[in-house]
Coordinates of N, CA and C in Angstrom, one line a residue:
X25 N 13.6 -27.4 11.3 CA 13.0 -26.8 10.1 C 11.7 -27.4 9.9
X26 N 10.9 -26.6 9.6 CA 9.2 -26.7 9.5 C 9.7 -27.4 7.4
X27 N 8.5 -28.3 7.2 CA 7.8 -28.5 5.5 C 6.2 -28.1 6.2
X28 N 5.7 -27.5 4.9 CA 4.5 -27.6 4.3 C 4.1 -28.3 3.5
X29 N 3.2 -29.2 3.4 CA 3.2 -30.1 1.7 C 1.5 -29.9 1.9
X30 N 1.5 -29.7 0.5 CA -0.2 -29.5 0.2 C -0.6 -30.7 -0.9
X31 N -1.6 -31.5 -0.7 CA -2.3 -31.7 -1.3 C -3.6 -31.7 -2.1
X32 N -4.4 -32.4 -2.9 CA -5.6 -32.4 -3.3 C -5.8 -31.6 -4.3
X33 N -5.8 -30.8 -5.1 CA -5.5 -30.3 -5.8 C -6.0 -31.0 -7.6
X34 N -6.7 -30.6 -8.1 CA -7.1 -31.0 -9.4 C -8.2 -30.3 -9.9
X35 N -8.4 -31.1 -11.1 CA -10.1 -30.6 -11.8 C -11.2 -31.0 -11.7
X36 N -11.8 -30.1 -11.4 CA -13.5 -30.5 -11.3 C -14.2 -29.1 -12.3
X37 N -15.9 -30.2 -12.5 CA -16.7 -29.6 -13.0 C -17.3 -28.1 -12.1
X38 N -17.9 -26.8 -12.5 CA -19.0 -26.0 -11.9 C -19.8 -27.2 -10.8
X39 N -19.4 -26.8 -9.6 CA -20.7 -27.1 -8.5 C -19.7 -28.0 -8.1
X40 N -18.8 -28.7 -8.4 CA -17.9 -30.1 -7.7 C -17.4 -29.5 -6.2
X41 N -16.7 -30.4 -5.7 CA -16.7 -30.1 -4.4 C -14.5 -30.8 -4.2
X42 N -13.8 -30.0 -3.9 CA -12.4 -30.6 -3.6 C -11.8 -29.8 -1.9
X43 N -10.8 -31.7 -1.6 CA -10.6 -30.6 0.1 C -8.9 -30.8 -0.5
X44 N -8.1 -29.7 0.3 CA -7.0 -29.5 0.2 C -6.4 -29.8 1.6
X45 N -5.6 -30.4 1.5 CA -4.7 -30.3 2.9 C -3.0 -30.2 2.3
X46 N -2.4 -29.5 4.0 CA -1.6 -28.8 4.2 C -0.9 -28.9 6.0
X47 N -0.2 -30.5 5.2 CA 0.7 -30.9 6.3 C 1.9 -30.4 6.6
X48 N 1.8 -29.9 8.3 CA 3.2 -29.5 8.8 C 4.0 -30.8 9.4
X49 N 5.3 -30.2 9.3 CA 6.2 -31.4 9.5 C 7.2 -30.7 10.1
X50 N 8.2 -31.6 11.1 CA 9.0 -31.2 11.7 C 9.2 -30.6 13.5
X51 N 9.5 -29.9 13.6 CA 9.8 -29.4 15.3 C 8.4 -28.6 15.4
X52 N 7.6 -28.7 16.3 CA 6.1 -27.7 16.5 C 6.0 -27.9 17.8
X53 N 6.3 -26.7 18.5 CA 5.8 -26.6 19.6 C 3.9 -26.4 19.8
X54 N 3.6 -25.4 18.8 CA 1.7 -25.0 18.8 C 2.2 -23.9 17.5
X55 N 0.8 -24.1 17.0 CA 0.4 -23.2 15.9 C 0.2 -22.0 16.5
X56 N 0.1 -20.5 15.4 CA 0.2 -19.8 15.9 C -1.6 -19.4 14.8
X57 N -1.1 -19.9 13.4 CA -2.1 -20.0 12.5 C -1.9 -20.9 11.3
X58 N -2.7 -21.0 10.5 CA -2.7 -22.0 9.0 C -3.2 -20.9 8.3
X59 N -3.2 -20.7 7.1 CA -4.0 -20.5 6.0 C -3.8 -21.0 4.6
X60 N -4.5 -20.4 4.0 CA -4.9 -20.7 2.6 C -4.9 -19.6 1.6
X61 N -4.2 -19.4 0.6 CA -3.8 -17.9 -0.4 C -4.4 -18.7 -1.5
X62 N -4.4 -17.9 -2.4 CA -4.8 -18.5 -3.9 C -4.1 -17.2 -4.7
X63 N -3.5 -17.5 -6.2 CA -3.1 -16.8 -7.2 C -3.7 -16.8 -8.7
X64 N -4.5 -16.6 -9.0 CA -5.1 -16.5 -10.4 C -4.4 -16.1 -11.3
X65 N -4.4 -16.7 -12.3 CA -3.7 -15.6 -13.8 C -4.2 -14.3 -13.4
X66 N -3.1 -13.2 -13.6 CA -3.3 -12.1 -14.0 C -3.7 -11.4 -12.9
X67 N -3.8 -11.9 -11.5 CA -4.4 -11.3 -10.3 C -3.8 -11.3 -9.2
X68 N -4.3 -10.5 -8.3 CA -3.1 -10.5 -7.4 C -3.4 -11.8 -6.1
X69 N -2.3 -12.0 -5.3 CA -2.6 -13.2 -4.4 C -3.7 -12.7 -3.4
X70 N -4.6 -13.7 -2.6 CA -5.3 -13.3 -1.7 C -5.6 -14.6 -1.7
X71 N -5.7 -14.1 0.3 CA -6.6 -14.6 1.3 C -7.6 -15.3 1.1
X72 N -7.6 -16.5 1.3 CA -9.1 -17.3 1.1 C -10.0 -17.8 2.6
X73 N -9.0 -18.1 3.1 CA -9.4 -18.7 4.4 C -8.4 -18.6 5.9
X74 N -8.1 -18.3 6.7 CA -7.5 -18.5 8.1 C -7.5 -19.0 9.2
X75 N -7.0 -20.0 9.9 CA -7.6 -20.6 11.3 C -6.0 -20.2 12.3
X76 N -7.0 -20.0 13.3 CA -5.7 -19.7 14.7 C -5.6 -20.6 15.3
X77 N -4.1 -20.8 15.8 CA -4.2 -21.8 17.2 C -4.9 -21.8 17.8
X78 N -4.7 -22.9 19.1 CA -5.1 -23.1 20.4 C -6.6 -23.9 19.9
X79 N -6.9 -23.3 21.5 CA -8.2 -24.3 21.7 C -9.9 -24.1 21.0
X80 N -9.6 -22.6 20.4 CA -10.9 -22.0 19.5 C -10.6 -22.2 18.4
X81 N -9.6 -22.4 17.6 CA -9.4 -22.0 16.4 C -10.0 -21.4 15.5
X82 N -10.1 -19.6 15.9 CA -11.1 -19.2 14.8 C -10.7 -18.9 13.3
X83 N -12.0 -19.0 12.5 CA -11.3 -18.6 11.3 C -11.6 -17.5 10.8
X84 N -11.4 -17.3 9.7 CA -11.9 -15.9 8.5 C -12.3 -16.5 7.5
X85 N -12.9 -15.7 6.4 CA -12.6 -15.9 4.8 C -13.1 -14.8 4.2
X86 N -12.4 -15.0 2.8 CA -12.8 -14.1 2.2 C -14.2 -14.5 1.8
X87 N -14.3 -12.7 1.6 CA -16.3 -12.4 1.2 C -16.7 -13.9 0.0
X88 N -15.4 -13.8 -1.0 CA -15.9 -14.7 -2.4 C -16.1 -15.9 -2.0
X89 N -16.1 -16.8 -0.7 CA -15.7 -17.9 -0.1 C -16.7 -18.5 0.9
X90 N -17.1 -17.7 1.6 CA -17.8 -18.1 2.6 C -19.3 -18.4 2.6
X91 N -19.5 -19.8 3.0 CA -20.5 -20.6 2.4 C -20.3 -21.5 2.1
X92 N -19.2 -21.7 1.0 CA -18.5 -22.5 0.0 C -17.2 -23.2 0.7
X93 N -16.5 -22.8 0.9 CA -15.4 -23.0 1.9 C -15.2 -23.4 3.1
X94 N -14.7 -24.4 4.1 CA -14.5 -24.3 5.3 C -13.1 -24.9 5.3
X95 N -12.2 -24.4 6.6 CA -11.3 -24.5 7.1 C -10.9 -24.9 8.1
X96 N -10.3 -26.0 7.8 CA -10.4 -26.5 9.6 C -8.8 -27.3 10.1
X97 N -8.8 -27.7 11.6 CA -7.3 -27.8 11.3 C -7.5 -29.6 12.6
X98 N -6.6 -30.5 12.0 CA -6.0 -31.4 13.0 C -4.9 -31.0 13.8
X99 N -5.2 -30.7 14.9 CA -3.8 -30.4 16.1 C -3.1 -31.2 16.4
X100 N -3.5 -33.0 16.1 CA -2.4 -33.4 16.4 C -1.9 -34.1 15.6
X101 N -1.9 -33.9 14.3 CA -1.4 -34.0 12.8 C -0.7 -32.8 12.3
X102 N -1.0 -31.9 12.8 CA -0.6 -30.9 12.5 C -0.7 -30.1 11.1
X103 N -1.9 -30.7 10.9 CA -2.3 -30.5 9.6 C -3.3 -29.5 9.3
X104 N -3.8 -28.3 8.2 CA -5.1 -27.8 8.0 C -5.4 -28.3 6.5
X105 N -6.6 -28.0 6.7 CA -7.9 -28.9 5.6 C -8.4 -27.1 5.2
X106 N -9.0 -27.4 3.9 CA -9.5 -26.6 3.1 C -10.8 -27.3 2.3
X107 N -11.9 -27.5 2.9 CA -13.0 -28.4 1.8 C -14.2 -27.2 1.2
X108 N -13.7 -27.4 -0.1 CA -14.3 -26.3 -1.2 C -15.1 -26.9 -1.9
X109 N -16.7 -26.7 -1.6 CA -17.6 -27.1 -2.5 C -18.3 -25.6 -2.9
X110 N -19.4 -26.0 -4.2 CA -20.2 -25.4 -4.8 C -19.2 -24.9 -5.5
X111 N -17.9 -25.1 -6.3 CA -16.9 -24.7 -6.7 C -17.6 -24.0 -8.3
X112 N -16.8 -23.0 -8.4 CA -17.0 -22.1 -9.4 C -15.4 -21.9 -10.5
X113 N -15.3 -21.5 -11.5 CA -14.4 -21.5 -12.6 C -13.8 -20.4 -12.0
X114 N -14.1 -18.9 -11.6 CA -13.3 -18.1 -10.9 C -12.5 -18.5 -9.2
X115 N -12.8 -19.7 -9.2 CA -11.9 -20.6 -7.8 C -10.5 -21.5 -8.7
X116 N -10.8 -20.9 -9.7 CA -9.3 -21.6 -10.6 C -8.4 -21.1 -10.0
X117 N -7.4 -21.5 -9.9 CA -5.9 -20.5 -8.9 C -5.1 -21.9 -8.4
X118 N -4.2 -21.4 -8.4 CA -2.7 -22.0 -7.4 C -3.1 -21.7 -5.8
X119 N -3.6 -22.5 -5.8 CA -3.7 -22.3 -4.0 C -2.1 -22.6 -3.0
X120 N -2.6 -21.8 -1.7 CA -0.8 -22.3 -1.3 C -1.0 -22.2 0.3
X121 N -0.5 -23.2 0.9 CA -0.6 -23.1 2.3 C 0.2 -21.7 3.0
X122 N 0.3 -20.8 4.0 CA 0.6 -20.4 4.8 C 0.4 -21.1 5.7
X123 N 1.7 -20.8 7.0 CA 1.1 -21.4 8.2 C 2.5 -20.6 9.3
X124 N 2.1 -20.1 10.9 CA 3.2 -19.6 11.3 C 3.1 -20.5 12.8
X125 N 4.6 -21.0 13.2 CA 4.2 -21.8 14.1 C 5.1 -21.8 15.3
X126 N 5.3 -21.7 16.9 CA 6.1 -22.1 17.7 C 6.7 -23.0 17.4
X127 N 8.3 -22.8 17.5 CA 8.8 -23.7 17.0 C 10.0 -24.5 18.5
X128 N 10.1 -23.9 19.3 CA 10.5 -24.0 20.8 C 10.2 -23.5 22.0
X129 N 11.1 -23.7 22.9 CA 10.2 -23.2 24.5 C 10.3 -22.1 25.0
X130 N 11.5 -21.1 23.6 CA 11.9 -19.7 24.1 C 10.9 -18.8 23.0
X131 N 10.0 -19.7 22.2 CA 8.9 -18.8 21.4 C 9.3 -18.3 20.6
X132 N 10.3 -19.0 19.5 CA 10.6 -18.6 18.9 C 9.7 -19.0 17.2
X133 N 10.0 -18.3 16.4 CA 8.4 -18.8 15.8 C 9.2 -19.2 14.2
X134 N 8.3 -19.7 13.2 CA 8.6 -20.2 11.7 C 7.6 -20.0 11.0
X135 N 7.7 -19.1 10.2 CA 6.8 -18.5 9.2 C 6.4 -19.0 7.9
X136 N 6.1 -19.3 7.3 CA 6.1 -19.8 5.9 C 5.4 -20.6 4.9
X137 N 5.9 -20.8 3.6 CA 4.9 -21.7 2.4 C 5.0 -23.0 2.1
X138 N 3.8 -23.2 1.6 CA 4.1 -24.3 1.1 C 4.5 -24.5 -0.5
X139 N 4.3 -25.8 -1.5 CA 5.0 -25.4 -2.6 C 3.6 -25.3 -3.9
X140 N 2.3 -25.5 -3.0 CA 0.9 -25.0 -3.4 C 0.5 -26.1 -4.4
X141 N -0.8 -25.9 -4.9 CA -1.2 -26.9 -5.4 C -2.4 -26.4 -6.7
X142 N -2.5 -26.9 -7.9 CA -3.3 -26.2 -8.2 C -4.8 -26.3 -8.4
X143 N -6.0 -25.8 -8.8 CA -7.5 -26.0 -8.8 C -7.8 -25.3 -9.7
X144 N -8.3 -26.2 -11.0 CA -9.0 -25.9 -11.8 C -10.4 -26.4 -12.0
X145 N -11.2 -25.0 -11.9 CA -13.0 -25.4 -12.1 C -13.4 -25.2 -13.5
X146 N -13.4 -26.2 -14.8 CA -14.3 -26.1 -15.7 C -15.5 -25.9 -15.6
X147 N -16.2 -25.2 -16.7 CA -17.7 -24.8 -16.9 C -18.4 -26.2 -16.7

């Protein structure tokens, strides 16, 4: 069985800067991906950022993010990073790791969350 645990997670001022990580644990053969969701009051969840396995690991982000955001992953920690600067008060949300991963040698795979963390940007 795969855990996710996230941390980093707190308050900062307009402009501060916080990284989030989102350690996997347990049986891993190779990642498949990581990401990062956020949930706002009143809004729906979304995508902030994505990295793929292997040897490129490319990422995404959302439009509201990029610039501000990078995502990056330790392979042999098994861990992904989230470092969020120039933070803004609309970056307030429950952030939450996704991540889907090889979990043996017949490819069989493990999908899932973590128990998220939250970020709050005062003015």
């Amino acid at each position: 069985q795969v855990q996710l645990v996230e941390s980093g997670g707190g308050s900062v001022y307009s402009g501060g800067s916080l990284r989030l990580s989102c350690a996997a644990s347990g049986r891993i053969f190779s990642t498949n991906f990581m990401a990062w969701y956020r949930e706002a009051p009143g809004k729906q969840r979304e995508l902030v950022a994505i990295i793929t396995g292997g040897s490129t690991g490319s990422t995404d982000y959302a439009e509201s993010v990029k610039g501000r955001f990078t995502i990056s992953r330790d392979k042999d920690k098994n861990t992904a990073y989230l470092q969020m600067n120039s933070l803004k008060p609309e970056d307030t949300a429950a952030y939450s790791c996704n991540a889907e991963f090889i979990i043996d040698d017949a490819g069989s795979t493990w999908h899932g969350w973590g128990q998220g963390t939250h970020v709050d940007v005062a003015t």
